[in-house]
Coordinates of C-alpha atoms and ligand atoms in Angstrom, one line a residue:
M247 CA 116.3 94.4 103.0
G248 CA 118.1 97.7 103.3
L249 CA 115.9 98.7 106.3
A250 CA 118.3 101.7 107.0
G251 CA 120.8 101.3 109.8
F252 CA 119.8 97.9 111.2
N253 CA 123.4 96.5 110.8
P254 CA 126.0 98.7 112.4
R255 CA 128.8 96.5 111.0
S256 CA 128.0 97.5 107.5
L257 CA 126.4 100.9 108.2
S258 CA 129.5 102.9 107.6
A259 CA 130.4 101.0 104.5
K260 CA 126.8 101.8 103.1
I261 CA 127.0 105.4 103.9
L262 CA 130.4 105.6 102.2
F263 CA 129.0 103.8 99.1
L264 CA 125.8 105.9 99.2
G265 CA 127.8 109.0 99.4
T266 CA 130.2 108.1 96.7
S267 CA 127.3 107.1 94.4
F268 CA 125.3 110.2 95.2
T269 CA 128.4 112.4 94.4
F270 CA 128.9 110.4 91.1
L271 CA 125.3 110.9 90.0
L272 CA 125.2 114.4 90.9
F273 CA 128.4 115.1 89.0
L274 CA 126.9 113.3 86.0
Y275 CA 123.6 115.2 86.2
L276 CA 125.3 118.5 86.8
Y277 CA 127.7 117.8 84.0
T278 CA 125.0 116.7 81.4
N279 CA 122.2 119.2 82.5
P280 CA 123.5 122.1 84.5
A281 CA 120.3 124.4 83.8
G282 CA 118.0 121.5 84.7
F283 CA 119.7 120.9 87.8
L284 CA 119.5 124.5 89.1
S285 CA 115.8 124.8 88.1
S286 CA 115.2 121.4 89.8
I287 CA 116.1 122.7 93.3
K288 CA 112.8 123.9 94.9
F289 CA 112.2 125.8 97.9
P290 CA 108.3 125.8 98.3
S291 CA 106.9 128.5 100.5
G292 CA 105.9 127.5 104.2
S293 CA 107.1 124.0 104.3
G294 CA 110.8 124.0 104.3
F295 CA 112.9 122.9 101.2
N296 CA 112.7 119.9 99.3
F297 CA 115.4 118.8 96.9
E298 CA 114.1 117.3 93.8
R299 CA 115.2 113.6 93.6
I300 CA 117.5 112.4 91.1
P301 CA 115.6 110.0 88.7
G302 CA 116.2 106.4 89.5
R303 CA 117.4 103.9 87.1
C304 CA 116.7 100.8 88.7
P305 CA 113.9 99.1 86.7
P306 CA 111.9 96.1 88.1
R307 CA 114.1 93.5 86.7
A308 CA 117.4 95.1 87.7
Y309 CA 116.1 95.1 91.2
A310 CA 115.2 91.5 91.0
N311 CA 118.7 90.7 89.7
G312 CA 120.2 91.0 93.2
R313 CA 120.9 88.3 95.8
W314 CA 120.3 87.7 99.4
T315 CA 123.3 88.0 101.7
G316 CA 123.5 87.2 105.2
P317 CA 122.6 86.2 107.8
H318 CA 123.3 89.6 109.3
Y319 CA 121.8 89.3 112.9
R320 CA 120.1 92.2 114.2
T321 CA 120.5 90.9 117.7
H322 CA 123.2 89.0 119.6
N323 CA 124.0 86.2 117.2
A324 CA 123.8 83.6 119.7
S325 CA 120.0 84.6 120.3
V326 CA 117.5 81.7 120.3
M327 CA 113.8 82.4 120.2
T328 CA 112.1 81.4 123.6
D329 CA 109.2 84.0 123.3
K330 CA 107.1 85.0 120.4
A331 CA 107.6 88.5 121.3
Q332 CA 111.3 88.4 120.0
A333 CA 110.0 88.0 116.4
L334 CA 109.8 91.8 116.2
A335 CA 113.5 92.4 117.2
F336 CA 114.8 89.6 115.1
A337 CA 113.1 91.3 111.9
G338 CA 114.2 94.7 113.0
F339 CA 110.9 96.1 113.6
T340 CA 109.9 98.4 116.4
G341 CA 106.4 97.1 116.2
C342 CA 103.6 96.5 113.9
A343 CA 100.5 98.8 113.7
S344 CA 98.2 96.1 112.5
S345 CA 96.6 93.8 115.2
R346 CA 95.1 91.2 112.6
E347 CA 96.7 87.7 113.1
F348 CA 99.7 89.2 114.6
D349 CA 101.7 86.0 115.5
W350 CA 100.6 84.2 112.4
H351 CA 101.8 87.0 110.2
L352 CA 105.2 86.9 111.9
A353 CA 105.3 83.2 112.0
A354 CA 105.7 83.3 115.8
D355 CA 102.5 81.0 116.4
N356 CA 104.3 77.7 116.4
V357 CA 106.8 76.8 119.0
E358 CA 108.1 74.0 117.1
Q359 CA 109.2 76.3 114.3
Y360 CA 111.0 78.7 116.8
P361 CA 114.3 77.4 115.7
R362 CA 113.7 79.2 112.2
F363 CA 114.4 82.4 114.3
P364 CA 116.5 84.4 113.7
N365 CA 118.0 83.1 110.5
A366 CA 114.9 83.5 108.5
Q367 CA 114.9 87.2 109.5
S368 CA 118.4 87.9 108.9
Y369 CA 119.0 88.2 105.2
T370 CA 119.4 91.4 103.2
W371 CA 118.5 91.8 99.5
D372 CA 121.7 93.2 98.0
V373 CA 121.5 94.8 94.6
G374 CA 123.6 97.6 92.9
P375 CA 125.0 99.1 89.8
S376 CA 126.5 95.7 88.7
D377 CA 122.9 94.5 88.5
G378 CA 121.9 97.4 86.4
C379 CA 120.3 99.1 89.4
E380 CA 121.3 102.6 90.3
G381 CA 119.8 105.2 92.6
F382 CA 118.1 102.6 94.8
E383 CA 118.2 104.3 98.1
P384 CA 117.8 102.3 101.6
L385 CA 114.4 102.2 102.9
D386 CA 113.7 105.0 105.2
K387 CA 110.4 104.9 106.8
A388 CA 110.2 108.5 107.8
R389 CA 110.6 109.4 104.2
V390 CA 108.2 106.8 103.0
V391 CA 105.5 108.1 105.3
R392 CA 106.2 111.8 104.2
D393 CA 105.9 110.7 100.6
M394 CA 102.6 109.1 101.3
V395 CA 101.3 112.2 103.0
Q396 CA 102.6 114.5 100.3
Q397 CA 102.1 112.4 97.3
G398 CA 99.2 110.3 98.1
G399 CA 98.6 106.9 99.7
W400 CA 98.7 103.4 98.4
L401 CA 95.7 101.3 97.8
L402 CA 96.6 97.6 97.9
L403 CA 94.2 95.1 96.2
G404 CA 94.7 91.5 96.1
D405 CA 94.3 88.3 98.0
S406 CA 95.5 86.9 101.3
I407 CA 99.2 87.5 100.2
T408 CA 98.5 91.1 99.6
E409 CA 96.9 91.1 103.0
G410 CA 100.2 89.9 104.4
H411 CA 101.9 92.7 102.5
F412 CA 99.7 95.2 104.2
F413 CA 100.6 93.8 107.5
S414 CA 104.2 94.0 106.7
L415 CA 103.7 97.5 105.7
S416 CA 102.3 98.3 109.0
C417 CA 105.5 97.0 110.7
V418 CA 107.8 98.9 108.2
L419 CA 106.3 102.1 109.0
H420 CA 105.8 101.7 112.8
P421 CA 105.5 103.9 114.9
H422 CA 104.5 106.5 112.3
V423 CA 101.2 104.8 111.5
I424 CA 98.1 103.3 113.3
A425 CA 96.0 100.6 111.7
T426 CA 92.2 100.1 111.7
P427 CA 90.2 98.2 112.4
V428 CA 91.6 96.9 115.9
Y429 CA 91.4 93.2 116.1
T430 CA 91.3 91.3 119.2
P431 CA 92.8 87.9 119.5
N432 CA 90.3 85.0 118.7
S433 CA 87.4 87.6 117.9
Y434 CA 85.3 87.3 114.7
F435 CA 86.6 89.1 111.5
D436 CA 85.5 89.2 108.0
R437 CA 88.2 89.1 105.3
A438 CA 86.3 91.6 103.3
W439 CA 86.7 94.3 106.0
P440 CA 88.8 97.1 104.7
Q441 CA 92.1 97.8 106.6
N442 CA 93.7 101.1 106.9
L443 CA 96.9 102.6 107.9
Y444 CA 96.6 106.4 109.2
L445 CA 99.3 108.8 110.1
N446 CA 99.8 108.2 113.9
P447 CA 99.0 111.7 115.7
D448 CA 101.8 110.8 118.1
S449 CA 104.3 110.2 115.3
P450 CA 107.5 112.2 116.1
L451 CA 107.4 113.3 112.3
L452 CA 104.4 115.7 113.2
Q453 CA 106.9 117.4 115.5
E454 CA 109.3 118.1 112.7
K455 CA 109.7 121.7 111.8
H456 CA 109.4 121.2 108.2
F457 CA 106.7 118.5 108.1
A458 CA 103.7 120.1 106.7
L459 CA 100.3 118.5 106.0
P460 CA 99.0 119.2 102.5
P461 CA 95.7 121.2 102.2
G462 CA 92.7 118.6 102.6
F463 CA 94.8 116.2 104.4
N464 CA 92.8 114.7 107.2
I465 CA 94.9 112.7 109.9
T466 CA 91.8 110.4 110.9
G467 CA 90.2 110.6 107.5
T468 CA 93.0 110.3 104.8
P469 CA 94.6 106.8 104.8
L470 CA 98.2 106.3 104.0
A471 CA 97.5 102.8 102.8
T472 CA 94.5 100.6 102.5
F473 CA 94.0 97.0 101.9
R474 CA 90.8 95.5 100.2
R475 CA 90.4 91.9 99.6
V476 CA 90.1 91.4 95.8
D477 CA 91.1 88.0 94.7
L478 CA 90.2 88.2 91.0
L479 CA 90.1 91.9 90.2
F480 CA 86.5 91.4 89.1
T481 CA 83.4 90.0 90.9
Q482 CA 82.5 86.3 90.2
D483 CA 79.4 87.8 88.5
N484 CA 81.4 90.1 86.2
L485 CA 83.7 87.1 85.2
T486 CA 80.6 84.7 84.5
R487 CA 79.1 87.4 82.2
L488 CA 82.4 87.9 80.5
H489 CA 82.9 84.1 80.0
A490 CA 79.5 83.9 78.6
T491 CA 80.0 86.4 76.0
L492 CA 83.2 84.8 74.9
H493 CA 81.6 81.4 74.7
P494 CA 77.9 81.6 74.0
S495 CA 77.5 77.9 74.0
T496 CA 78.0 77.8 77.7
A497 CA 75.6 80.5 78.3
A498 CA 72.8 78.4 76.8
N499 CA 73.8 75.4 78.8
A500 CA 71.9 75.2 82.0
S501 CA 74.2 72.7 83.7
F502 CA 77.4 74.7 82.9
A503 CA 78.8 76.6 85.8
L504 CA 82.2 78.7 85.4
F505 CA 82.9 78.6 89.2
S506 CA 82.8 76.0 91.8
S507 CA 81.5 76.6 95.4
E508 CA 85.0 77.3 96.6
A509 CA 85.3 80.4 98.6
A510 CA 86.6 83.7 97.1
W511 CA 86.5 87.3 97.9
S512 CA 86.3 90.0 95.3
L513 CA 85.2 93.4 94.2
S514 CA 84.3 95.0 90.9
P515 CA 86.5 97.9 89.4
K516 CA 83.1 99.7 89.6
E517 CA 83.4 99.6 93.4
Y518 CA 87.4 100.1 94.0
L519 CA 88.1 102.5 91.3
P520 CA 85.8 105.2 93.0
L521 CA 87.5 104.5 96.2
F522 CA 91.0 104.9 94.5
F523 CA 89.9 108.3 93.0
D524 CA 88.2 109.8 96.0
G525 CA 90.4 108.5 98.9
G526 CA 93.3 110.5 98.5
Y527 CA 95.4 107.7 96.9
S528 CA 97.8 108.0 94.1
T529 CA 99.2 104.5 93.8
M530 CA 97.0 101.4 93.4
V531 CA 99.0 98.2 93.8
V532 CA 97.3 95.0 92.5
S533 CA 98.3 91.4 92.4
T534 CA 96.3 88.2 91.5
G535 CA 97.0 84.8 90.4
G536 CA 96.7 82.6 93.3
H537 CA 92.9 82.1 93.1
W538 CA 92.8 81.5 89.5
T539 CA 92.8 77.9 89.9
T540 CA 91.1 74.8 88.2
T541 CA 89.3 74.2 91.3
L542 CA 87.6 77.7 91.6
F543 CA 87.2 78.1 87.8
G544 CA 85.7 74.6 87.3
G545 CA 84.5 75.5 83.8
A546 CA 86.9 77.9 82.1
Y547 CA 87.3 77.1 78.5
A548 CA 90.3 77.4 76.4
Q549 CA 90.1 80.2 73.9
D550 CA 91.5 78.3 70.9
A551 CA 90.4 74.8 71.9
P552 CA 89.2 73.1 68.6
A553 CA 85.5 73.3 68.2
P554 CA 84.6 69.8 69.4
A555 CA 86.7 70.2 72.6
R556 CA 84.8 73.3 73.5
T557 CA 82.3 71.3 75.2
A558 CA 85.1 69.8 77.5
R559 CA 86.7 71.6 80.3
Q560 CA 90.2 72.6 79.5
G561 CA 91.9 72.6 82.8
L562 CA 94.6 75.0 83.6
D563 CA 95.0 76.2 79.8
G564 CA 91.5 77.3 80.0
V565 CA 92.0 79.1 83.2
V566 CA 94.9 80.9 81.9
D567 CA 93.3 81.7 78.7
F568 CA 90.3 83.2 80.2
F569 CA 92.6 85.1 82.8
A570 CA 94.3 86.8 79.6
Q571 CA 91.0 87.8 78.2
A572 CA 89.7 89.1 81.5
M573 CA 92.9 91.0 82.4
Q574 CA 92.9 92.7 79.1
R575 CA 89.3 94.0 79.9
W576 CA 90.6 94.9 83.3
A577 CA 93.5 97.0 81.8
D578 CA 91.1 98.7 79.2
E579 CA 88.6 99.5 82.0
V580 CA 91.1 100.9 84.5
Q581 CA 93.2 102.9 82.0
S582 CA 90.1 104.6 80.5
A583 CA 88.8 105.4 84.1
L584 CA 92.3 106.8 85.1
A585 CA 92.2 109.1 81.9
E586 CA 88.7 110.2 82.8
A587 CA 89.6 110.9 86.4
E588 CA 92.7 112.8 85.4
R589 CA 90.4 114.9 82.9
M590 CA 87.9 115.5 85.6
D591 CA 90.3 116.8 88.4
R592 CA 92.4 118.7 85.7
G593 CA 95.6 116.7 86.4
A594 CA 95.8 117.7 90.2
R595 CA 96.8 114.2 91.2
K596 CA 98.7 111.8 89.0
R597 CA 97.5 108.4 89.7
Q598 CA 99.1 105.1 88.6
V599 CA 98.5 101.5 88.8
L600 CA 101.1 98.8 89.6
V601 CA 100.7 95.2 89.0
R602 CA 103.0 93.3 91.2
A603 CA 104.0 89.9 89.8
Y604 CA 102.4 87.1 91.7
L605 CA 104.6 84.8 93.8
P606 CA 104.1 80.9 93.7
G607 CA 104.6 78.9 96.9
H608 CA 107.4 76.7 97.7
D609 CA 106.4 72.8 98.3
D610 CA 108.3 71.4 101.2
C611 CA 109.2 74.9 102.4
H612 CA 109.4 74.1 106.2
N613 CA 112.3 71.8 105.5
I614 CA 114.4 74.4 103.7
L615 CA 116.1 76.9 106.2
D616 CA 118.2 79.0 104.0
P617 CA 117.7 81.3 100.9
W618 CA 118.6 80.0 97.6
T619 CA 120.9 81.5 95.1
E620 CA 119.0 80.5 92.2
V621 CA 115.2 79.6 91.6
H622 CA 114.5 75.9 91.5
T623 CA 111.3 74.9 89.8
P624 CA 110.1 71.6 91.1
K625 CA 108.3 69.2 88.8
G626 CA 104.6 68.7 89.9
A627 CA 104.2 71.7 92.0
S628 CA 101.1 72.2 94.1
Y629 CA 97.9 74.1 93.0
N630 CA 98.7 76.4 90.2
W631 CA 102.2 77.2 91.5
G632 CA 104.1 75.7 88.5
S633 CA 102.1 78.0 86.2
I634 CA 102.3 81.3 88.1
W635 CA 104.9 82.5 85.5
R636 CA 102.1 82.3 82.8
Y637 CA 99.8 84.6 84.7
N638 CA 102.6 86.9 85.2
E639 CA 103.5 86.6 81.4
V640 CA 100.0 87.8 80.7
F641 CA 100.6 91.1 82.6
E642 CA 103.9 91.6 81.2
N643 CA 102.8 91.2 77.6
L644 CA 99.8 93.5 78.3
L645 CA 101.6 96.3 80.0
S646 CA 105.0 96.3 78.3
G647 CA 106.4 99.0 76.0
S648 CA 107.4 102.7 76.9
G649 CA 106.6 106.0 75.7
A650 CA 104.1 106.1 72.7
Q651 CA 104.5 102.3 72.4
K652 CA 102.8 101.6 75.7
K653 CA 99.1 100.8 75.4
Y654 CA 98.3 101.4 78.9
P655 CA 100.5 104.6 80.0
D656 CA 99.5 104.5 83.6
L657 CA 99.6 100.8 84.3
H658 CA 103.0 99.2 85.1
Y659 CA 104.1 95.7 85.7
L660 CA 106.5 95.1 88.5
A661 CA 108.5 91.9 87.8
I662 CA 109.8 91.8 91.4
E663 CA 109.1 88.1 92.3
R664 CA 112.6 86.8 92.1
P665 CA 113.6 87.7 95.6
G666 CA 110.6 85.9 97.0
R667 CA 111.3 83.0 94.8
L668 CA 114.6 82.5 96.4
R669 CA 113.1 82.4 99.9
P670 CA 111.5 78.9 100.6
D671 CA 112.5 79.7 104.2
A672 CA 110.4 82.7 104.5
H673 CA 106.9 81.2 104.7
T674 CA 104.3 81.2 107.5
T675 CA 104.2 78.3 109.8
G676 CA 101.0 76.5 108.5
D677 CA 101.6 76.6 104.7
C678 CA 104.0 77.3 102.0
L679 CA 102.3 80.1 100.1
H680 CA 101.9 82.9 102.7
I681 CA 105.1 84.7 103.7
M682 CA 106.3 85.8 107.1
A683 CA 106.4 89.5 107.9
G684 CA 110.0 90.4 108.6
A685 CA 111.9 88.0 106.3
G686 CA 112.5 90.7 103.9
V687 CA 110.3 89.5 100.9
M688 CA 107.3 91.7 101.6
E689 CA 109.4 94.4 103.1
G690 CA 111.2 94.3 99.7
W691 CA 108.0 94.8 97.9
S692 CA 107.1 98.0 99.9
H693 CA 110.7 99.2 99.4
Y694 CA 110.7 98.8 95.7
I695 CA 107.2 100.4 95.3
W696 CA 108.3 103.4 97.1
H697 CA 111.5 103.7 94.9
Y698 CA 109.4 103.0 91.7
V699 CA 106.7 105.6 92.3
S700 CA 109.1 108.2 93.8
N701 CA 112.0 107.8 91.4
E702 CA 111.1 105.6 88.2
L703 CA 107.7 107.3 87.8
G704 CA 109.1 110.7 88.9
R705 CA 106.6 111.3 91.4
G706 CA 109.1 112.8 93.9
R707 CA 109.9 115.5 91.3
H708 CA 106.2 116.7 90.9
S709 CA 104.8 116.1 94.4
R710 CA 104.8 119.9 95.4
V711 CA 103.3 120.9 92.0
N712 CA 100.3 118.3 92.6
T713 CA 100.0 119.3 96.1
A714 CA 99.5 122.9 95.2
A715 CA 97.1 122.0 92.4
A716 CA 95.3 119.6 94.7
A717 CA 94.4 122.7 97.0
R718 CA 92.3 124.3 94.2
Ligands
NAG823 C1 128.9 85.2 116.3 O1 129.2 84.0 115.6 C2 130.5 83.9 115.2 C3 130.5 82.6 114.2 O2 129.7 81.5 114.6 C4 131.4 83.7 116.4 O3 132.8 83.6 116.0 C5 131.2 85.0 117.2 O4 132.0 84.9 118.4 C6 129.8 85.4 117.6 N1 129.8 86.5 118.0 C7 129.0 86.8 119.2 C8 128.9 88.1 119.8 O5 128.3 85.8 119.8
NAG824 C1 88.3 113.9 109.0 O1 88.0 112.3 109.0 C2 87.1 112.1 110.1 C3 87.0 110.4 109.9 O2 86.6 110.2 108.7 C4 85.8 112.7 110.1 O3 84.9 112.4 111.1 C5 86.0 114.2 110.1 O4 84.8 115.0 109.9 C6 87.1 114.6 109.1 N1 87.5 116.1 109.3 C7 87.3 117.0 108.2 C8 87.7 118.2 108.7 O5 86.8 116.7 107.1
NAG825 C1 80.8 94.2 87.4 O1 79.9 94.1 88.5 C2 79.4 95.5 88.8 C3 78.7 95.3 90.3 O2 77.8 94.2 90.1 C4 78.7 96.1 87.9 O3 78.2 97.4 88.3 C5 79.6 96.2 86.6 O4 79.1 97.0 85.5 C6 80.2 94.9 86.2 N1 81.2 95.1 85.2 C7 81.3 94.3 84.2 C8 82.3 94.6 83.1 O5 80.6 93.3 83.9
NAG826 C1 76.8 71.5 79.3 O1 77.7 71.8 80.6 C2 78.1 70.5 81.2 C3 79.0 71.1 82.3 O2 80.1 71.8 81.9 C4 78.8 69.7 80.2 O3 79.1 68.4 80.7 C5 77.9 69.4 78.9 O4 78.6 68.7 78.0 C6 77.4 70.6 78.2 N1 76.7 70.4 77.2 C7 76.7 70.9 76.0 C8 75.7 70.6 75.1 O5 77.7 71.6 75.8

């Protein structure tokens, strides 16, 4: 997954390649825009110098065009797993800041599945110019942390898959972050509890001469990342009301219920948008799909069902149609709130929302021990897994376009599910939907999101300006 420097055998080749690509890009940039280049080098006062980054040209689909290579073992290649503590080293982690369901997240909680180590942790997502992806730099955790401090943190909203992403991020950024709350093994916890990553006061980064905290940044009070459990992006009550306005006949029907009693956790945008605007974040990452099932949405009706059929449940088509209508409302509400927030704080902080494509599970995952080279779609997949592409397509259609053609300028769809779709071997021990931390899948999401906000969205080019403005 390009976690920098894990593989000494290929490191020098990577450095050579990076050096060559950088020189070429620099040449191209200088040649085409010499004045722009000179004005782009900034030496902000008081905090060392900071070269403006060259804009990336690795859109989400180009990133997803790559391939898994390996296994590249990070430990002696004859290593076998005899102790769950080895999981960290196999994955190339120095530790994980989060303490929630530690062994479960690392898939180290079942001795019978120890033989999956270290293979599942030893593949690298390889992508480059021949995939249409330029300027995608290796993940450098110190730079990610610096960027989160200076440009604003990440608010991760989603279901238990996003919770796994948060755990993985707590490993990727270790030891520069600490996590709250502290979970003790087998103690009670509530899935609704917010989880945060803060800058570790003992991080060596704080000793660096050029590392300056922006004005207003509070080490114990400004999270670098937060997870909130939001399965549906709206509350069930919000969705019940929306459904009733779309299908008035159901509203008048006392025996109709949109939802079954299946458990789900959710918040309304009225709750999480203020958190996003006031918490020092600049990136909100959402992902939803897995809980939009016919079992939870027992009563969802199809939008275009012929009139007589509207009294009948419409199965998955009904759920997907309702999802499309709800997500359009969501995009309208979030984009107008973003515009309002930007107006209120006079553009001091640019905030953007990324919708990460949802990732279906792989049936029979524990019997597949290697990555795939192409996506296989089984007939008769479990749950709504065979239709996840339809939920993703809803977001892709809503958020597509560029420039003036883009209806929601600050909402972006990241079609980066393909690396995960190629990893049936990368699931947790107990099911085939959740993904193990350390296999490269969720670490790749963090890597790409960092690239996307810093380069594709150009945040790295404006961070100093924004930090100065935020000090007002
Ligand atoms: C690693 O594995 C390869 C192929 O299985 C073998 O040839 C090589 O000797 C091994 N290296 C070490 C250090 O065990
Ligand atoms: C920093 O955050 C902590 C925890 O939220 C809070 O107790 C403290 O008062 C904050 N410090 C400042 C200077 O705002
Ligand atoms: C969603 O629910 C929240 C909290 O109950 C409420 O404040 C908000 O107005 C609702 N939004 C919509 C669109 O129904
Ligand atoms: C009312 O809802 C129930 C449950 O969905 C359904 O079986 C019934 O046909 C509905 N009645 C009418 C008049 O639509």
